[in-house]
Short mmCIF file of C-alpha atoms and ligand atoms in Angstrom, two decimals:
data_model
loop_
_atom_site.label_atom_id
_atom_site.label_comp_id
_atom_site.label_asym_id
_atom_site.label_seq_id
_atom_site.Cartn_x
_atom_site.Cartn_y
_atom_site.Cartn_z
CA MET U 270 6.26 2.48 -15.52
CA ILE U 271 7.97 1.06 -12.44
CA ASP U 272 7.04 4.26 -10.55
CA HIS U 273 3.47 3.97 -11.68
CA ILE U 274 3.31 0.35 -10.46
CA ALA U 275 4.68 1.38 -7.05
CA GLN U 276 2.06 4.16 -6.73
CA LEU U 277 -0.74 1.75 -7.56
CA ARG U 278 0.58 -0.78 -5.03
CA GLU U 279 0.27 1.83 -2.30
CA LYS U 280 -3.21 2.87 -3.43
CA ILE U 281 -4.40 -0.76 -3.41
CA GLU U 282 -2.87 -1.37 0.01
CA SER U 283 -4.52 1.67 1.59
CA ALA U 284 -7.91 1.28 -0.11
CA ILE U 285 -10.70 0.78 2.46
CA ILE U 286 -13.49 -1.57 1.40
CA GLN U 287 -16.34 -1.44 3.87
CA ASP U 288 -19.49 -1.99 1.84
CA LYS U 289 -20.82 -2.96 -1.57
CA SER U 290 -20.25 0.46 -3.13
CA THR U 291 -16.58 0.74 -2.06
CA LEU U 292 -16.10 -2.82 -3.29
CA GLU U 293 -17.54 -1.84 -6.66
CA SER U 294 -15.32 1.29 -6.89
CA PHE U 295 -12.29 -0.88 -6.12
CA ARG U 296 -13.26 -3.34 -8.86
CA ARG U 297 -13.83 -0.54 -11.35
CA ASP U 298 -10.57 1.31 -10.47
CA PHE U 299 -8.21 -1.63 -10.40
CA ILE U 300 -9.68 -4.92 -11.66
CA SER U 301 -12.03 -4.04 -14.57
CA LYS U 302 -11.00 -4.07 -18.21
CA LYS U 303 -10.89 -0.28 -18.14
CA GLY U 304 -9.17 -0.11 -14.74
CA SER U 305 -5.69 1.28 -14.13
CA ILE U 306 -4.01 -2.16 -14.09
CA ALA U 307 -5.55 -3.08 -17.47
CA CYS U 308 -4.29 0.23 -18.85
CA LEU U 309 -0.80 -0.61 -17.63
CA PHE U 310 -1.00 -3.97 -19.40
CA GLU U 311 -1.95 -2.12 -22.63
CA ALA U 312 1.10 0.13 -22.26
CA PHE U 313 3.23 -2.90 -21.37
CA LYS U 314 2.54 -4.43 -24.81
CA GLN U 315 4.34 -1.48 -26.47
CA LEU U 316 7.56 -1.92 -24.46
CA PRO U 317 10.75 -3.40 -25.95
CA THR U 318 11.50 -7.01 -25.01
CA GLU U 319 14.26 -6.14 -22.53
CA ALA U 320 12.00 -3.73 -20.60
CA LYS U 321 9.17 -6.31 -20.65
CA LYS U 322 11.49 -8.81 -18.92
CA ALA U 323 12.34 -6.30 -16.21
CA ILE U 324 8.83 -4.98 -15.57
CA GLY U 325 6.68 -8.09 -16.21
CA PRO U 326 7.00 -9.71 -12.75
CA ALA U 327 6.17 -6.44 -10.93
CA LEU U 328 3.10 -5.91 -13.09
CA ASN U 329 1.85 -9.47 -12.56
CA GLY U 330 2.45 -9.06 -8.81
CA LEU U 331 0.36 -5.87 -8.83
CA LYS U 332 -2.48 -7.64 -10.61
CA SER U 333 -2.59 -10.54 -8.15
CA GLN U 334 -2.34 -8.16 -5.16
CA ALA U 335 -5.45 -6.33 -6.39
CA GLU U 336 -7.36 -9.55 -7.11
CA LYS U 337 -6.51 -11.00 -3.71
CA LYS U 338 -7.71 -7.92 -1.87
CA PHE U 339 -10.89 -7.83 -3.96
CA LYS U 340 -11.69 -11.53 -3.29
CA SER U 341 -11.14 -11.43 0.45
CA ALA U 342 -13.12 -8.18 0.84
CA ALA U 343 -15.97 -9.61 -1.25
CA SER U 344 -16.21 -12.80 0.81
CA ALA U 345 -15.98 -10.87 4.11
CA LEU U 346 -18.87 -8.64 3.00
CA GLU U 347 -20.92 -11.63 1.93
CA ALA U 348 -20.38 -13.39 5.28
CA ALA U 349 -21.43 -10.25 7.13
CA THR U 350 -24.71 -9.98 5.25
CA LYS U 351 -25.63 -13.69 5.58
CA PRO U 352 -28.11 -14.46 8.39
CA SER U 353 -26.18 -15.86 11.44
CA THR U 354 -26.58 -19.53 12.36
CA GLN U 355 -26.01 -18.60 16.06
CA PRO U 356 -29.12 -18.09 18.24
CA PRO U 357 -29.89 -14.39 18.68
CA VAL U 358 -28.42 -12.72 21.78
CA ASP U 359 -31.10 -11.69 24.27
CA VAL U 360 -29.62 -8.65 25.98
CA THR U 361 -32.53 -8.49 28.44
CA LEU U 362 -31.57 -11.80 30.13
CA PRO U 363 -30.15 -11.47 33.67
CA ALA U 364 -26.34 -11.67 33.87
CA PHE U 365 -24.61 -14.78 35.21
CA GLY U 366 -24.01 -14.26 38.92
CA THR U 367 -20.44 -14.10 40.23
CA PRO U 368 -20.07 -16.83 42.85
CA MET U 369 -19.60 -15.17 46.24
CA GLY U 370 -17.35 -16.44 48.99
CA SER U 371 -18.74 -16.70 52.51
CA LEU U 372 -17.48 -16.47 56.04
CA HIS U 373 -17.02 -19.82 57.77
CA PRO U 374 -20.05 -20.55 60.02
CA LEU U 375 -17.76 -20.60 63.07
CA THR U 376 -16.45 -17.12 62.16
CA ILE U 377 -20.03 -15.88 61.74
CA VAL U 378 -21.02 -17.22 65.17
CA GLN U 379 -17.80 -16.05 66.78
CA ASN U 380 -18.36 -12.51 65.44
CA LYS U 381 -21.95 -12.56 66.73
CA ILE U 382 -20.81 -13.62 70.21
CA ILE U 383 -18.07 -10.97 70.27
CA SER U 384 -20.46 -8.21 69.26
CA ILE U 385 -23.08 -9.23 71.87
CA PHE U 386 -20.49 -8.91 74.64
CA GLN U 387 -18.75 -5.86 73.22
CA ARG U 388 -22.08 -4.01 73.26
CA ILE U 389 -22.21 -4.43 77.06
CA GLY U 390 -18.66 -3.28 77.66
CA PHE U 391 -16.46 -6.38 77.30
CA ASN U 392 -13.08 -5.85 75.62
CA LEU U 393 -11.64 -8.42 73.24
CA ALA U 394 -8.39 -10.02 74.45
CA GLU U 395 -6.05 -12.44 72.72
CA GLY U 396 -3.79 -15.16 74.03
CA PRO U 397 -1.38 -17.70 72.55
CA GLU U 398 -2.37 -21.25 71.59
CA ILE U 399 0.81 -22.63 73.16
CA VAL U 400 0.92 -21.84 76.87
CA GLY U 401 2.73 -23.01 79.98
CA ASP U 402 1.24 -25.20 82.69
CA TRP U 403 0.80 -22.07 84.84
CA HIS U 404 -1.67 -20.31 82.50
CA ASN U 405 -3.64 -23.40 81.55
CA PHE U 406 -3.78 -25.20 84.92
CA THR U 407 -1.85 -24.04 87.99
CA ALA U 408 -2.95 -20.40 88.12
CA LEU U 409 -6.50 -21.60 87.44
CA ASN U 410 -6.42 -23.62 90.66
CA PHE U 411 -6.26 -27.08 89.07
CA PRO U 412 -5.11 -29.55 91.73
CA GLU U 413 -1.76 -31.24 91.03
CA ASN U 414 -3.43 -34.56 90.22
CA HIS U 415 -6.40 -33.23 88.23
CA PRO U 416 -7.27 -35.59 85.34
CA ALA U 417 -7.33 -32.72 82.78
CA ARG U 418 -3.56 -32.36 83.26
CA ASP U 419 -3.19 -35.94 82.12
CA MET U 420 -1.48 -36.84 78.82
CA GLN U 421 -4.80 -38.45 77.87
CA ASP U 422 -6.43 -35.04 77.55
CA THR U 423 -3.66 -32.54 76.97
CA PHE U 424 -1.20 -32.25 74.09
CA PHE U 425 2.17 -31.44 75.67
CA LEU U 426 5.01 -30.25 73.44
CA GLN U 427 7.67 -32.90 72.99
CA ARG U 428 10.54 -30.39 72.94
CA ASP U 429 9.37 -28.79 76.22
CA PRO U 430 6.92 -30.78 78.35
CA ASP U 431 6.04 -27.68 80.40
CA GLN U 432 4.53 -26.17 77.25
CA LEU U 433 1.19 -27.39 75.95
CA LEU U 434 -1.57 -26.62 73.46
CA ARG U 435 -4.14 -24.76 75.56
CA THR U 436 -7.10 -26.95 76.47
CA HIS U 437 -9.36 -23.94 77.06
CA THR U 438 -9.41 -20.19 76.44
CA THR U 439 -9.76 -19.70 80.21
CA SER U 440 -5.94 -19.48 80.07
CA VAL U 441 -6.33 -15.99 78.56
CA GLN U 442 -7.99 -14.89 81.84
CA ILE U 443 -4.62 -15.31 83.57
CA SER U 444 -2.59 -13.36 81.00
CA THR U 445 -5.21 -10.58 80.83
CA CYS U 446 -5.29 -10.24 84.64
CA ALA U 447 -1.48 -10.10 84.71
CA ALA U 448 -1.51 -7.22 82.21
CA GLN U 449 -4.43 -5.18 83.60
CA SER U 450 -5.90 -4.23 86.94
CA PRO U 451 -9.60 -4.21 87.93
CA PRO U 452 -12.14 -3.29 86.87
CA ILE U 453 -11.62 -5.70 83.96
CA ARG U 454 -14.37 -6.83 81.58
CA SER U 455 -12.83 -9.08 78.97
CA ILE U 456 -13.61 -11.81 76.44
CA ALA U 457 -11.22 -14.03 74.55
CA VAL U 458 -11.92 -16.28 71.57
CA GLY U 459 -9.79 -18.89 69.92
CA ARG U 460 -8.88 -22.45 69.14
CA VAL U 461 -8.32 -25.03 71.85
CA PHE U 462 -6.97 -28.58 71.70
CA ARG U 463 -7.79 -31.82 73.49
CA ASN U 464 -6.69 -35.36 72.85
CA GLU U 465 -10.18 -36.66 72.12
CA ALA U 466 -11.45 -39.14 69.55
CA ILE U 467 -13.08 -37.42 66.57
CA SER U 468 -16.83 -38.07 66.38
CA THR U 469 -20.10 -36.24 65.68
CA ARG U 470 -19.85 -34.64 69.13
CA SER U 471 -16.13 -34.22 69.85
CA HIS U 472 -12.92 -33.24 68.07
CA CYS U 473 -9.23 -32.84 68.89
CA PHE U 474 -9.51 -29.11 68.24
CA PHE U 475 -12.43 -26.75 68.57
CA HIS U 476 -13.16 -23.11 69.44
CA GLN U 477 -14.16 -21.38 72.65
CA VAL U 478 -15.15 -18.00 74.01
CA ASP U 479 -14.25 -17.15 77.59
CA GLY U 480 -15.31 -14.02 79.40
CA PHE U 481 -14.88 -12.57 82.86
CA TYR U 482 -15.65 -9.49 84.91
CA ILE U 483 -13.70 -8.43 87.99
CA HIS U 484 -14.66 -5.43 90.08
CA THR U 485 -15.65 -4.60 93.64
CA ASP U 486 -18.94 -6.28 94.64
CA VAL U 487 -19.50 -8.44 91.56
CA THR U 488 -22.19 -11.00 92.43
CA PHE U 489 -23.77 -14.12 90.98
CA SER U 490 -26.76 -12.04 89.90
CA ASP U 491 -24.42 -9.95 87.68
CA LEU U 492 -23.39 -13.23 86.07
CA LYS U 493 -27.01 -14.31 85.62
CA GLY U 494 -27.98 -10.98 84.07
CA THR U 495 -25.09 -11.22 81.62
CA ILE U 496 -25.92 -14.80 80.62
CA TYR U 497 -29.63 -14.00 80.18
CA HIS U 498 -28.64 -11.09 77.94
CA PHE U 499 -26.37 -13.35 75.89
CA VAL U 500 -28.92 -16.16 75.46
CA GLU U 501 -31.70 -13.75 74.47
CA SER U 502 -29.49 -11.92 71.98
CA MET U 503 -28.15 -15.13 70.46
CA PHE U 504 -31.17 -17.42 70.40
CA GLY U 505 -34.18 -15.13 70.85
CA GLN U 506 -36.34 -13.99 73.77
CA GLU U 507 -38.51 -17.09 73.84
CA THR U 508 -35.52 -19.35 74.62
CA LYS U 509 -35.76 -21.21 77.94
CA LEU U 510 -32.63 -21.50 80.04
CA ARG U 511 -31.62 -23.04 83.34
CA PHE U 512 -28.61 -22.88 85.65
CA ARG U 513 -27.36 -26.21 87.09
CA ALA U 514 -24.86 -26.50 89.91
CA SER U 515 -21.51 -27.77 88.64
CA TYR U 516 -17.80 -27.82 89.43
CA PHE U 517 -14.78 -26.10 87.87
CA PRO U 518 -11.47 -25.71 89.72
CA PHE U 519 -11.32 -22.00 88.85
CA THR U 520 -14.81 -20.98 89.99
CA GLU U 521 -16.56 -21.28 93.31
CA LEU U 522 -19.74 -21.42 93.03
CA SER U 523 -19.87 -23.06 89.64
CA ALA U 524 -22.74 -23.63 87.26
CA GLU U 525 -23.58 -24.94 83.86
CA VAL U 526 -26.23 -23.31 81.70
CA ASP U 527 -28.63 -25.30 79.52
CA ILE U 528 -31.09 -24.03 76.92
CA ASN U 529 -34.03 -25.92 75.45
CA CYS U 530 -32.97 -28.03 72.49
CA ARG U 531 -33.69 -26.15 69.26
CA LEU U 532 -33.11 -29.16 67.05
CA CYS U 533 -36.03 -31.20 68.42
CA GLN U 534 -38.00 -28.42 70.20
CA GLY U 535 -37.62 -30.36 73.45
CA LYS U 536 -39.06 -33.61 72.06
CA GLY U 537 -35.76 -35.47 72.40
CA CYS U 538 -32.97 -36.14 69.89
CA THR U 539 -29.36 -37.32 69.77
CA VAL U 540 -28.01 -33.78 70.20
CA CYS U 541 -29.82 -33.26 73.54
CA LYS U 542 -29.44 -36.96 74.42
CA TYR U 543 -33.25 -37.16 74.60
CA SER U 544 -33.40 -34.74 77.55
CA GLY U 545 -34.82 -31.70 75.72
CA TRP U 546 -31.98 -29.55 77.18
CA VAL U 547 -28.53 -28.75 75.78
CA GLU U 548 -25.63 -27.44 77.82
CA ILE U 549 -24.20 -24.28 76.26
CA LEU U 550 -21.71 -22.94 78.77
CA GLY U 551 -19.92 -23.21 82.07
CA ALA U 552 -19.74 -20.30 84.47
CA GLY U 553 -19.25 -19.26 88.04
CA MET U 554 -17.74 -16.83 90.53
CA ILE U 555 -13.96 -16.66 90.08
CA ASP U 556 -12.27 -18.66 92.84
CA PRO U 557 -10.40 -16.38 95.32
CA ASN U 558 -7.28 -18.53 94.74
CA VAL U 559 -7.31 -17.54 91.06
CA LEU U 560 -7.55 -13.86 91.98
CA THR U 561 -4.64 -14.25 94.40
CA ASN U 562 -2.59 -16.03 91.71
CA CYS U 563 -3.17 -12.97 89.52
CA HIS U 564 -2.14 -10.56 92.32
CA ILE U 565 -5.70 -9.31 92.74
CA ASP U 566 -6.88 -9.02 96.33
CA PRO U 567 -9.93 -11.29 96.82
CA GLU U 568 -10.90 -9.28 99.92
CA GLN U 569 -11.36 -6.21 97.77
CA TYR U 570 -12.48 -7.69 94.45
CA SER U 571 -14.76 -10.41 93.21
CA GLY U 572 -15.58 -11.59 89.72
CA PHE U 573 -17.55 -13.92 87.51
CA ALA U 574 -16.41 -15.94 84.52
CA PHE U 575 -18.00 -18.01 81.79
CA GLY U 576 -16.84 -20.10 78.88
CA MET U 577 -18.51 -21.80 75.92
CA GLY U 578 -17.76 -23.83 72.81
CA ILE U 579 -18.41 -21.94 69.57
CA GLU U 580 -19.16 -25.17 67.65
CA ARG U 581 -21.91 -26.03 70.13
CA ILE U 582 -23.55 -22.61 69.70
CA ALA U 583 -23.28 -22.87 65.90
CA MET U 584 -24.79 -26.37 65.93
CA LEU U 585 -27.81 -25.12 67.87
CA LEU U 586 -28.17 -21.95 65.85
CA TYR U 587 -28.00 -23.63 62.43
CA GLN U 588 -29.36 -27.06 63.43
CA ILE U 589 -26.15 -28.92 62.54
CA ASP U 590 -25.86 -32.37 64.06
CA ASP U 591 -22.26 -33.30 63.20
CA LEU U 592 -19.31 -31.38 64.65
CA ARG U 593 -16.94 -32.72 61.98
CA LEU U 594 -18.63 -30.65 59.26
CA PHE U 595 -16.94 -27.53 60.65
CA SER U 596 -13.44 -28.75 59.85
CA GLU U 597 -13.96 -30.86 56.72
CA ASN U 598 -14.45 -27.89 54.38
CA HIS U 599 -17.05 -29.41 52.06
CA LEU U 600 -18.07 -26.60 49.71
CA ALA U 601 -21.69 -27.78 49.63
CA PHE U 602 -21.82 -27.26 53.41
CA LEU U 603 -19.96 -23.94 53.47
CA ARG U 604 -21.94 -22.41 50.56
CA GLN U 605 -25.11 -22.52 52.69
CA PHE U 606 -23.73 -19.64 54.75
CA THR U 607 -23.24 -17.12 51.91
CA ALA U 608 -26.27 -15.11 53.00
CA CYS U 609 -25.48 -15.12 56.74
N1 DAH S 237 -12.90 -23.83 80.64
C1 DAH S 237 -14.11 -24.58 80.74
C2 DAH S 237 -14.08 -25.71 79.74
O1 DAH S 237 -13.29 -25.69 78.84
C3 DAH S 237 -15.32 -23.72 80.48
C4 DAH S 237 -15.52 -22.70 81.55
C5 DAH S 237 -16.30 -22.98 82.62
C6 DAH S 237 -14.92 -21.46 81.45
C7 DAH S 237 -16.50 -22.06 83.63
C8 DAH S 237 -15.11 -20.51 82.45
C9 DAH S 237 -15.92 -20.83 83.53
O2 DAH S 237 -14.55 -19.31 82.42
O3 DAH S 237 -16.10 -19.91 84.52
O4 DAH S 237 -14.86 -26.61 79.83
#
């Protein structure tokens, strides 16, 4: 009988109950009064007392194993056939979107500027953020007592006061000229640092693009053509622009370029200081002293250069009136650029 019990145990264990009819077969085979377990109980009655003592617990165990399996299968089947209390799933609904990251607006604008100049033959150059006085000032023809050299404007390194955080990307012009010989058509982008109070219009670090072209017979009209091309590509053909005479130590003749204010359409606002015009870049013909400092003969070669703040361009392009937004990393601000 013990063998018979063991066989039934296995059968019960491996029985698969998946619907009402298999449940009914299970009940009939094992649980019902004519089922195999009931038959075993009938045979059990005939056994001598000693054998009953030995086999009784195994037989009772078999009975409860079968009943347990039957009960849990019956309630699982009942639950499956009951109408669900959950709302029905509508498989035609659109899926939840995966939130997309975005490029930072300054990266977007920087990439646009780079591609505008690369399309007309400028090569991208890189330079370090920590430079010596030579690259940032002296080679660029800054007089010894120029105010920009002052501690007020420039962050000098404490461990080596001849080293400083570059105040403009014009410093890359010097390292590029030292590494190449004309003709050179180059742009550099990057972060620059100045000891300025943080406000809606200024920051202690910001980003610039500097470009220059050195070749035989480069003239101011080459510079104008390049700047017109840039302004049209960046802001559209209808944009008005003007050149104003200016001064930079490293250019002679020097100019600043303004475009009509896109925030107020020329009516006057805080960004254009109620003038209707906004300065976007500085430019000029490279001073012969700078060429000499870079071992380029100014008798043989001439060049133009220009430089601009990327934040300023981004503010005009996207109508942003507070420079601080670019470095504060508010997600609500940054998320607006996902589609750009
Ligand atoms: N370095 C100047 C600045 O930071 C901008 C500039 C002006 C760059 C004229 C140039 C240039 O290359 O020719 O304000």
